[in-house]
Amino acid sequence: MIRYQEKDFTLFESQLYQTTSIVIHTDDCIVIVDPNLLPIEVEEIRQFVNGIKDNRPIYLLFTHSHWDHIIGYGVFPEATVIARDVFKDREDKENILQQLKDFDVKHYISRDYPIIYPHVDIVVHKEGQVLEFGNTSLTFYKADGHCDDGLFIVVEPLGLWIAGDYFSDVENPSIQSNEAFVETLEKTESILENHDIRFLITGHGQMADSKEEILKRKLESLNYIEETKTQ
């Protein structure tokens, strides 16, 4: 369902795990980020895009390769896919797809679109890489620690920071590497200094709409990591 909407972007939230999807709709392009989760919810995003797309190019952007974030890929066959080089070159793609299929089997879910791993058309391979579509600019930062193919994306001039599975207000950090997770969090001040951030959108939970809230969530994540180290 639609959780929040502005002129240039619409935030969707699944009934499961408060998982978020974003549709950015500027004069230049449409960028769909992590479409998910239940079939009816993915279809709602599809119908929304159909209703607004006109002749604009459509891009499909993945923050990382976890099954709940790539689950809607097959609904947008015409989209140009953007993701990290590590995402593209994964050797465990079949394992990720199996997790997705296991979820559907467990919950008696059937989908009327193909369950396939995303084919990446535009590869993000370096820190600070920028893609420009007319006046719409995407700046990418590597976000390791939750997994090894994560991305932060800053969308300008909208002032959006799309953070994937970081900065959640509803779940504790899910950590693959403490060191890498902390290194990713330490990019917070630099991003806030170099971009005019209005909203931070997390993969699960409510967006943050102030720098104070973003910094608060960073500190909460760091504290959680320190607490788990001592347990």
PDB file of N, CA, C and O in Angstrom, residues 6-68:
ATOM      1  N   GLU A   6       4.984  12.151  -2.411  1.00  0.00           N
ATOM      2  CA  GLU A   6       5.327  13.527  -2.760  1.00  0.00           C
ATOM      3  C   GLU A   6       5.206  13.661  -4.272  1.00  0.00           C
ATOM      4  O   GLU A   6       4.906  12.690  -4.978  1.00  0.00           O
ATOM      5  N   LYS A   7       5.459  14.847  -4.783  1.00  0.00           N
ATOM      6  CA  LYS A   7       5.332  15.090  -6.206  1.00  0.00           C
ATOM      7  C   LYS A   7       6.209  14.154  -7.027  1.00  0.00           C
ATOM      8  O   LYS A   7       5.799  13.658  -8.087  1.00  0.00           O
ATOM      9  N   ASP A   8       7.422  13.874  -6.555  1.00  0.00           N
ATOM     10  CA  ASP A   8       8.390  13.142  -7.364  1.00  0.00           C
ATOM     11  C   ASP A   8       8.702  11.736  -6.866  1.00  0.00           C
ATOM     12  O   ASP A   8       9.552  11.059  -7.441  1.00  0.00           O
ATOM     13  N   PHE A   9       8.068  11.290  -5.793  1.00  0.00           N
ATOM     14  CA  PHE A   9       8.282   9.904  -5.383  1.00  0.00           C
ATOM     15  C   PHE A   9       7.108   9.406  -4.553  1.00  0.00           C
ATOM     16  O   PHE A   9       6.379  10.182  -3.926  1.00  0.00           O
ATOM     17  N   THR A  10       6.951   8.071  -4.590  1.00  0.00           N
ATOM     18  CA  THR A  10       5.884   7.412  -3.844  1.00  0.00           C
ATOM     19  C   THR A  10       6.496   6.242  -3.080  1.00  0.00           C
ATOM     20  O   THR A  10       7.235   5.441  -3.657  1.00  0.00           O
ATOM     21  N   LEU A  11       6.193   6.156  -1.793  1.00  0.00           N
ATOM     22  CA  LEU A  11       6.726   5.108  -0.933  1.00  0.00           C
ATOM     23  C   LEU A  11       5.630   4.085  -0.647  1.00  0.00           C
ATOM     24  O   LEU A  11       4.550   4.426  -0.172  1.00  0.00           O
ATOM     25  N   PHE A  12       5.924   2.818  -0.983  1.00  0.00           N
ATOM     26  CA  PHE A  12       5.011   1.714  -0.709  1.00  0.00           C
ATOM     27  C   PHE A  12       5.543   0.916   0.477  1.00  0.00           C
ATOM     28  O   PHE A  12       6.758   0.788   0.667  1.00  0.00           O
ATOM     29  N   GLU A  13       4.623   0.335   1.251  1.00  0.00           N
ATOM     30  CA  GLU A  13       5.029  -0.499   2.381  1.00  0.00           C
ATOM     31  C   GLU A  13       4.223  -1.791   2.372  1.00  0.00           C
ATOM     32  O   GLU A  13       2.992  -1.785   2.312  1.00  0.00           O
ATOM     33  N   SER A  14       4.937  -2.917   2.432  1.00  0.00           N
ATOM     34  CA  SER A  14       4.285  -4.218   2.482  1.00  0.00           C
ATOM     35  C   SER A  14       3.680  -4.465   3.855  1.00  0.00           C
ATOM     36  O   SER A  14       4.143  -3.933   4.867  1.00  0.00           O
ATOM     37  N   GLN A  15       2.673  -5.330   3.912  1.00  0.00           N
ATOM     38  CA  GLN A  15       2.110  -5.759   5.187  1.00  0.00           C
ATOM     39  C   GLN A  15       3.043  -6.722   5.902  1.00  0.00           C
ATOM     40  O   GLN A  15       2.847  -6.994   7.084  1.00  0.00           O
ATOM     41  N   LEU A  16       4.032  -7.250   5.200  1.00  0.00           N
ATOM     42  CA  LEU A  16       4.998  -8.155   5.797  1.00  0.00           C
ATOM     43  C   LEU A  16       6.303  -7.420   6.084  1.00  0.00           C
ATOM     44  O   LEU A  16       6.904  -6.822   5.184  1.00  0.00           O
ATOM     45  N   TYR A  17       6.723  -7.444   7.333  1.00  0.00           N
ATOM     46  CA  TYR A  17       8.025  -6.913   7.766  1.00  0.00           C
ATOM     47  C   TYR A  17       8.175  -5.415   7.498  1.00  0.00           C
ATOM     48  O   TYR A  17       9.293  -4.896   7.531  1.00  0.00           O
ATOM     49  N   GLN A  18       7.063  -4.712   7.230  1.00  0.00           N
ATOM     50  CA  GLN A  18       7.127  -3.285   6.884  1.00  0.00           C
ATOM     51  C   GLN A  18       8.200  -3.040   5.816  1.00  0.00           C
ATOM     52  O   GLN A  18       8.968  -2.079   5.881  1.00  0.00           O
ATOM     53  N   THR A  19       8.262  -3.922   4.830  1.00  0.00           N
ATOM     54  CA  THR A  19       9.260  -3.812   3.769  1.00  0.00           C
ATOM     55  C   THR A  19       8.851  -2.718   2.791  1.00  0.00           C
ATOM     56  O   THR A  19       7.707  -2.675   2.345  1.00  0.00           O
ATOM     57  N   THR A  20       9.784  -1.851   2.452  1.00  0.00           N
ATOM     58  CA  THR A  20       9.455  -0.694   1.632  1.00  0.00           C
ATOM     59  C   THR A  20       9.887  -0.870   0.181  1.00  0.00           C
ATOM     60  O   THR A  20      10.835  -1.579  -0.126  1.00  0.00           O
ATOM     61  N   SER A  21       9.148  -0.214  -0.694  1.00  0.00           N
ATOM     62  CA  SER A  21       9.484  -0.075  -2.111  1.00  0.00           C
ATOM     63  C   SER A  21       9.289   1.387  -2.466  1.00  0.00           C
ATOM     64  O   SER A  21       8.403   2.057  -1.909  1.00  0.00           O
ATOM     65  N   ILE A  22      10.098   1.889  -3.376  1.00  0.00           N
ATOM     66  CA  ILE A  22      10.011   3.293  -3.768  1.00  0.00           C
ATOM     67  C   ILE A  22       9.848   3.386  -5.273  1.00  0.00           C
ATOM     68  O   ILE A  22      10.537   2.683  -6.019  1.00  0.00           O
ATOM     69  N   VAL A  23       8.955   4.258  -5.715  1.00  0.00           N
ATOM     70  CA  VAL A  23       8.863   4.619  -7.124  1.00  0.00           C
ATOM     71  C   VAL A  23       9.184   6.098  -7.234  1.00  0.00           C
ATOM     72  O   VAL A  23       8.462   6.944  -6.699  1.00  0.00           O
ATOM     73  N   ILE A  24      10.290   6.394  -7.898  1.00  0.00           N
ATOM     74  CA  ILE A  24      10.701   7.771  -8.158  1.00  0.00           C
ATOM     75  C   ILE A  24      10.163   8.137  -9.537  1.00  0.00           C
ATOM     76  O   ILE A  24      10.390   7.416 -10.511  1.00  0.00           O
ATOM     77  N   HIS A  25       9.442   9.240  -9.619  1.00  0.00           N
ATOM     78  CA  HIS A  25       8.811   9.623 -10.884  1.00  0.00           C
ATOM     79  C   HIS A  25       9.045  11.105 -11.151  1.00  0.00           C
ATOM     80  O   HIS A  25       8.256  11.967 -10.781  1.00  0.00           O
ATOM     81  N   THR A  26      10.179  11.392 -11.771  1.00  0.00           N
ATOM     82  CA  THR A  26      10.528  12.767 -12.140  1.00  0.00           C
ATOM     83  C   THR A  26      10.151  13.013 -13.592  1.00  0.00           C
ATOM     84  O   THR A  26       9.679  12.110 -14.297  1.00  0.00           O
ATOM     85  N   ASP A  27      10.404  14.204 -14.077  1.00  0.00           N
ATOM     86  CA  ASP A  27      10.149  14.494 -15.492  1.00  0.00           C
ATOM     87  C   ASP A  27      11.045  13.672 -16.406  1.00  0.00           C
ATOM     88  O   ASP A  27      10.721  13.456 -17.576  1.00  0.00           O
ATOM     89  N   ASP A  28      12.174  13.193 -15.873  1.00  0.00           N
ATOM     90  CA  ASP A  28      13.181  12.526 -16.692  1.00  0.00           C
ATOM     91  C   ASP A  28      13.008  11.019 -16.790  1.00  0.00           C
ATOM     92  O   ASP A  28      13.377  10.411 -17.798  1.00  0.00           O
ATOM     93  N   CYS A  29      12.484  10.396 -15.744  1.00  0.00           N
ATOM     94  CA  CYS A  29      12.511   8.942 -15.690  1.00  0.00           C
ATOM     95  C   CYS A  29      11.621   8.431 -14.571  1.00  0.00           C
ATOM     96  O   CYS A  29      11.132   9.196 -13.729  1.00  0.00           O
ATOM     97  N   ILE A  30      11.455   7.107 -14.577  1.00  0.00           N
ATOM     98  CA  ILE A  30      10.842   6.400 -13.454  1.00  0.00           C
ATOM     99  C   ILE A  30      11.866   5.398 -12.943  1.00  0.00           C
ATOM    100  O   ILE A  30      12.420   4.617 -13.717  1.00  0.00           O
ATOM    101  N   VAL A  31      12.127   5.430 -11.643  1.00  0.00           N
ATOM    102  CA  VAL A  31      13.060   4.492 -11.019  1.00  0.00           C
ATOM    103  C   VAL A  31      12.293   3.732  -9.939  1.00  0.00           C
ATOM    104  O   VAL A  31      11.782   4.333  -8.991  1.00  0.00           O
ATOM    105  N   ILE A  32      12.215   2.418 -10.091  1.00  0.00           N
ATOM    106  CA  ILE A  32      11.533   1.549  -9.136  1.00  0.00           C
ATOM    107  C   ILE A  32      12.601   0.876  -8.284  1.00  0.00           C
ATOM    108  O   ILE A  32      13.507   0.242  -8.815  1.00  0.00           O
ATOM    109  N   VAL A  33      12.483   0.994  -6.978  1.00  0.00           N
ATOM    110  CA  VAL A  33      13.496   0.448  -6.074  1.00  0.00           C
ATOM    111  C   VAL A  33      12.896  -0.689  -5.252  1.00  0.00           C
ATOM    112  O   VAL A  33      11.907  -0.501  -4.540  1.00  0.00           O
ATOM    113  N   ASP A  34      13.473  -1.887  -5.382  1.00  0.00           N
ATOM    114  CA  ASP A  34      13.128  -3.058  -4.559  1.00  0.00           C
ATOM    115  C   ASP A  34      11.623  -3.343  -4.524  1.00  0.00           C
ATOM    116  O   ASP A  34      11.012  -3.415  -3.442  1.00  0.00           O
ATOM    117  N   PRO A  35      10.958  -3.552  -5.660  1.00  0.00           N
ATOM    118  CA  PRO A  35       9.507  -3.821  -5.629  1.00  0.00           C
ATOM    119  C   PRO A  35       9.203  -5.134  -4.909  1.00  0.00           C
ATOM    120  O   PRO A  35       9.764  -6.171  -5.218  1.00  0.00           O
ATOM    121  N   ASN A  36       8.308  -5.109  -3.951  1.00  0.00           N
ATOM    122  CA  ASN A  36       8.000  -6.275  -3.113  1.00  0.00           C
ATOM    123  C   ASN A  36       6.618  -6.110  -2.478  1.00  0.00           C
ATOM    124  O   ASN A  36       6.013  -5.060  -2.615  1.00  0.00           O
ATOM    125  N   LEU A  37       6.053  -7.027  -1.785  1.00  0.00           N
ATOM    126  CA  LEU A  37       6.543  -8.331  -1.376  1.00  0.00           C
ATOM    127  C   LEU A  37       5.492  -9.382  -1.751  1.00  0.00           C
ATOM    128  O   LEU A  37       5.797 -10.363  -2.413  1.00  0.00           O
ATOM    129  N   LEU A  38       4.240  -9.195  -1.313  1.00  0.00           N
ATOM    130  CA  LEU A  38       3.172 -10.115  -1.692  1.00  0.00           C
ATOM    131  C   LEU A  38       2.762  -9.854  -3.139  1.00  0.00           C
ATOM    132  O   LEU A  38       2.901  -8.734  -3.643  1.00  0.00           O
ATOM    133  N   PRO A  39       2.235 -10.869  -3.837  1.00  0.00           N
ATOM    134  CA  PRO A  39       1.861 -10.667  -5.244  1.00  0.00           C
ATOM    135  C   PRO A  39       0.924  -9.484  -5.468  1.00  0.00           C
ATOM    136  O   PRO A  39       1.106  -8.715  -6.416  1.00  0.00           O
ATOM    137  N   ILE A  40      -0.068  -9.323  -4.610  1.00  0.00           N
ATOM    138  CA  ILE A  40      -1.010  -8.218  -4.784  1.00  0.00           C
ATOM    139  C   ILE A  40      -0.331  -6.877  -4.584  1.00  0.00           C
ATOM    140  O   ILE A  40      -0.700  -5.861  -5.200  1.00  0.00           O
ATOM    141  N   GLU A  41       0.718  -6.843  -3.729  1.00  0.00           N
ATOM    142  CA  GLU A  41       1.446  -5.603  -3.483  1.00  0.00           C
ATOM    143  C   GLU A  41       2.368  -5.265  -4.649  1.00  0.00           C
ATOM    144  O   GLU A  41       2.470  -4.096  -5.051  1.00  0.00           O
ATOM    145  N   VAL A  42       3.015  -6.270  -5.207  1.00  0.00           N
ATOM    146  CA  VAL A  42       3.841  -6.047  -6.391  1.00  0.00           C
ATOM    147  C   VAL A  42       2.970  -5.585  -7.556  1.00  0.00           C
ATOM    148  O   VAL A  42       3.342  -4.687  -8.324  1.00  0.00           O
ATOM    149  N   GLU A  43       1.787  -6.177  -7.676  1.00  0.00           N
ATOM    150  CA  GLU A  43       0.871  -5.777  -8.743  1.00  0.00           C
ATOM    151  C   GLU A  43       0.399  -4.344  -8.553  1.00  0.00           C
ATOM    152  O   GLU A  43       0.229  -3.602  -9.537  1.00  0.00           O
ATOM    153  N   GLU A  44       0.203  -3.921  -7.314  1.00  0.00           N
ATOM    154  CA  GLU A  44      -0.186  -2.528  -7.056  1.00  0.00           C
ATOM    155  C   GLU A  44       0.897  -1.566  -7.551  1.00  0.00           C
ATOM    156  O   GLU A  44       0.597  -0.527  -8.153  1.00  0.00           O
ATOM    157  N   ILE A  45       2.156  -1.920  -7.322  1.00  0.00           N
ATOM    158  CA  ILE A  45       3.260  -1.089  -7.803  1.00  0.00           C
ATOM    159  C   ILE A  45       3.278  -1.075  -9.327  1.00  0.00           C
ATOM    160  O   ILE A  45       3.458  -0.031  -9.959  1.00  0.00           O
ATOM    161  N   ARG A  46       3.074  -2.244  -9.940  1.00  0.00           N
ATOM    162  CA  ARG A  46       3.030  -2.346 -11.401  1.00  0.00           C
ATOM    163  C   ARG A  46       1.932  -1.459 -11.983  1.00  0.00           C
ATOM    164  O   ARG A  46       2.153  -0.716 -12.950  1.00  0.00           O
ATOM    165  N   GLN A  47       0.749  -1.522 -11.412  1.00  0.00           N
ATOM    166  CA  GLN A  47      -0.362  -0.722 -11.910  1.00  0.00           C
ATOM    167  C   GLN A  47      -0.122   0.765 -11.696  1.00  0.00           C
ATOM    168  O   GLN A  47      -0.489   1.591 -12.543  1.00  0.00           O
ATOM    169  N   PHE A  48       0.505   1.110 -10.597  1.00  0.00           N
ATOM    170  CA  PHE A  48       0.841   2.505 -10.344  1.00  0.00           C
ATOM    171  C   PHE A  48       1.793   3.018 -11.418  1.00  0.00           C
ATOM    172  O   PHE A  48       1.596   4.100 -11.987  1.00  0.00           O
ATOM    173  N   VAL A  49       2.839   2.237 -11.711  1.00  0.00           N
ATOM    174  CA  VAL A  49       3.798   2.631 -12.744  1.00  0.00           C
ATOM    175  C   VAL A  49       3.109   2.726 -14.099  1.00  0.00           C
ATOM    176  O   VAL A  49       3.344   3.681 -14.862  1.00  0.00           O
ATOM    177  N   ASN A  50       2.257   1.772 -14.419  1.00  0.00           N
ATOM    178  CA  ASN A  50       1.533   1.803 -15.693  1.00  0.00           C
ATOM    179  C   ASN A  50       0.729   3.086 -15.836  1.00  0.00           C
ATOM    180  O   ASN A  50       0.601   3.639 -16.938  1.00  0.00           O
ATOM    181  N   GLY A  51       0.181   3.561 -14.731  1.00  0.00           N
ATOM    182  CA  GLY A  51      -0.682   4.729 -14.781  1.00  0.00           C
ATOM    183  C   GLY A  51       0.046   6.043 -14.922  1.00  0.00           C
ATOM    184  O   GLY A  51      -0.571   7.056 -15.291  1.00  0.00           O
ATOM    185  N   ILE A  52       1.361   6.066 -14.669  1.00  0.00           N
ATOM    186  CA  ILE A  52       2.085   7.339 -14.684  1.00  0.00           C
ATOM    187  C   ILE A  52       3.238   7.382 -15.682  1.00  0.00           C
ATOM    188  O   ILE A  52       3.830   8.440 -15.892  1.00  0.00           O
ATOM    189  N   LYS A  53       3.576   6.255 -16.308  1.00  0.00           N
ATOM    190  CA  LYS A  53       4.861   6.178 -17.008  1.00  0.00           C
ATOM    191  C   LYS A  53       4.947   7.054 -18.257  1.00  0.00           C
ATOM    192  O   LYS A  53       6.019   7.562 -18.583  1.00  0.00           O
ATOM    193  N   ASP A  54       3.857   7.249 -18.989  1.00  0.00           N
ATOM    194  CA  ASP A  54       3.913   7.985 -20.253  1.00  0.00           C
ATOM    195  C   ASP A  54       5.044   7.415 -21.117  1.00  0.00           C
ATOM    196  O   ASP A  54       5.116   6.210 -21.292  1.00  0.00           O
ATOM    197  N   ASN A  55       5.925   8.272 -21.611  1.00  0.00           N
ATOM    198  CA  ASN A  55       7.026   7.796 -22.461  1.00  0.00           C
ATOM    199  C   ASN A  55       8.376   7.810 -21.741  1.00  0.00           C
ATOM    200  O   ASN A  55       9.423   7.728 -22.380  1.00  0.00           O
ATOM    201  N   ARG A  56       8.335   7.917 -20.442  1.00  0.00           N
ATOM    202  CA  ARG A  56       9.584   7.992 -19.688  1.00  0.00           C
ATOM    203  C   ARG A  56      10.272   6.622 -19.614  1.00  0.00           C
ATOM    204  O   ARG A  56       9.594   5.586 -19.508  1.00  0.00           O
ATOM    205  N   PRO A  57      11.600   6.605 -19.634  1.00  0.00           N
ATOM    206  CA  PRO A  57      12.314   5.337 -19.451  1.00  0.00           C
ATOM    207  C   PRO A  57      12.124   4.820 -18.028  1.00  0.00           C
ATOM    208  O   PRO A  57      12.014   5.599 -17.082  1.00  0.00           O
ATOM    209  N   ILE A  58      12.107   3.483 -17.899  1.00  0.00           N
ATOM    210  CA  ILE A  58      11.887   2.853 -16.607  1.00  0.00           C
ATOM    211  C   ILE A  58      13.164   2.124 -16.178  1.00  0.00           C
ATOM    212  O   ILE A  58      13.718   1.317 -16.941  1.00  0.00           O
ATOM    213  N   TYR A  59      13.610   2.414 -14.963  1.00  0.00           N
ATOM    214  CA  TYR A  59      14.779   1.760 -14.384  1.00  0.00           C
ATOM    215  C   TYR A  59      14.348   0.993 -13.133  1.00  0.00           C
ATOM    216  O   TYR A  59      13.467   1.440 -12.392  1.00  0.00           O
ATOM    217  N   LEU A  60      14.974  -0.149 -12.934  1.00  0.00           N
ATOM    218  CA  LEU A  60      14.703  -0.989 -11.778  1.00  0.00           C
ATOM    219  C   LEU A  60      16.001  -1.089 -10.983  1.00  0.00           C
ATOM    220  O   LEU A  60      17.006  -1.585 -11.483  1.00  0.00           O
ATOM    221  N   LEU A  61      15.962  -0.574  -9.764  1.00  0.00           N
ATOM    222  CA  LEU A  61      17.170  -0.463  -8.947  1.00  0.00           C
ATOM    223  C   LEU A  61      17.045  -1.356  -7.720  1.00  0.00           C
ATOM    224  O   LEU A  61      16.024  -1.345  -7.027  1.00  0.00           O
ATOM    225  N   PHE A  62      18.111  -2.149  -7.461  1.00  0.00           N
ATOM    226  CA  PHE A  62      18.118  -3.023  -6.286  1.00  0.00           C
ATOM    227  C   PHE A  62      19.182  -2.567  -5.294  1.00  0.00           C
ATOM    228  O   PHE A  62      20.344  -2.391  -5.660  1.00  0.00           O
ATOM    229  N   THR A  63      18.758  -2.396  -4.035  1.00  0.00           N
ATOM    230  CA  THR A  63      19.695  -1.986  -2.997  1.00  0.00           C
ATOM    231  C   THR A  63      20.617  -3.128  -2.591  1.00  0.00           C
ATOM    232  O   THR A  63      21.746  -2.897  -2.163  1.00  0.00           O
ATOM    233  N   HIS A  64      20.135  -4.369  -2.697  1.00  0.00           N
ATOM    234  CA  HIS A  64      20.956  -5.549  -2.410  1.00  0.00           C
ATOM    235  C   HIS A  64      20.187  -6.788  -2.864  1.00  0.00           C
ATOM    236  O   HIS A  64      19.037  -6.693  -3.307  1.00  0.00           O
ATOM    237  N   SER A  65      20.824  -7.959  -2.744  1.00  0.00           N
ATOM    238  CA  SER A  65      20.317  -9.165  -3.394  1.00  0.00           C
ATOM    239  C   SER A  65      19.467 -10.063  -2.507  1.00  0.00           C
ATOM    240  O   SER A  65      19.103 -11.168  -2.931  1.00  0.00           O
ATOM    241  N   HIS A  66      19.131  -9.669  -1.303  1.00  0.00           N
ATOM    242  CA  HIS A  66      18.313 -10.539  -0.465  1.00  0.00           C
ATOM    243  C   HIS A  66      16.953 -10.782  -1.117  1.00  0.00           C
ATOM    244  O   HIS A  66      16.395  -9.891  -1.776  1.00  0.00           O
ATOM    245  N   TRP A  67      16.426 -11.978  -0.912  1.00  0.00           N
ATOM    246  CA  TRP A  67      15.258 -12.437  -1.670  1.00  0.00           C
ATOM    247  C   TRP A  67      14.054 -11.500  -1.555  1.00  0.00           C
ATOM    248  O   TRP A  67      13.312 -11.310  -2.525  1.00  0.00           O
ATOM    249  N   ASP A  68      13.853 -10.902  -0.365  1.00  0.00           N
ATOM    250  CA  ASP A  68      12.674 -10.067  -0.182  1.00  0.00           C
ATOM    251  C   ASP A  68      12.775  -8.745  -0.932  1.00  0.00           C
ATOM    252  O   ASP A  68      11.762  -8.052  -1.102  1.00  0.00           O
TER     253      ASP A  68
END
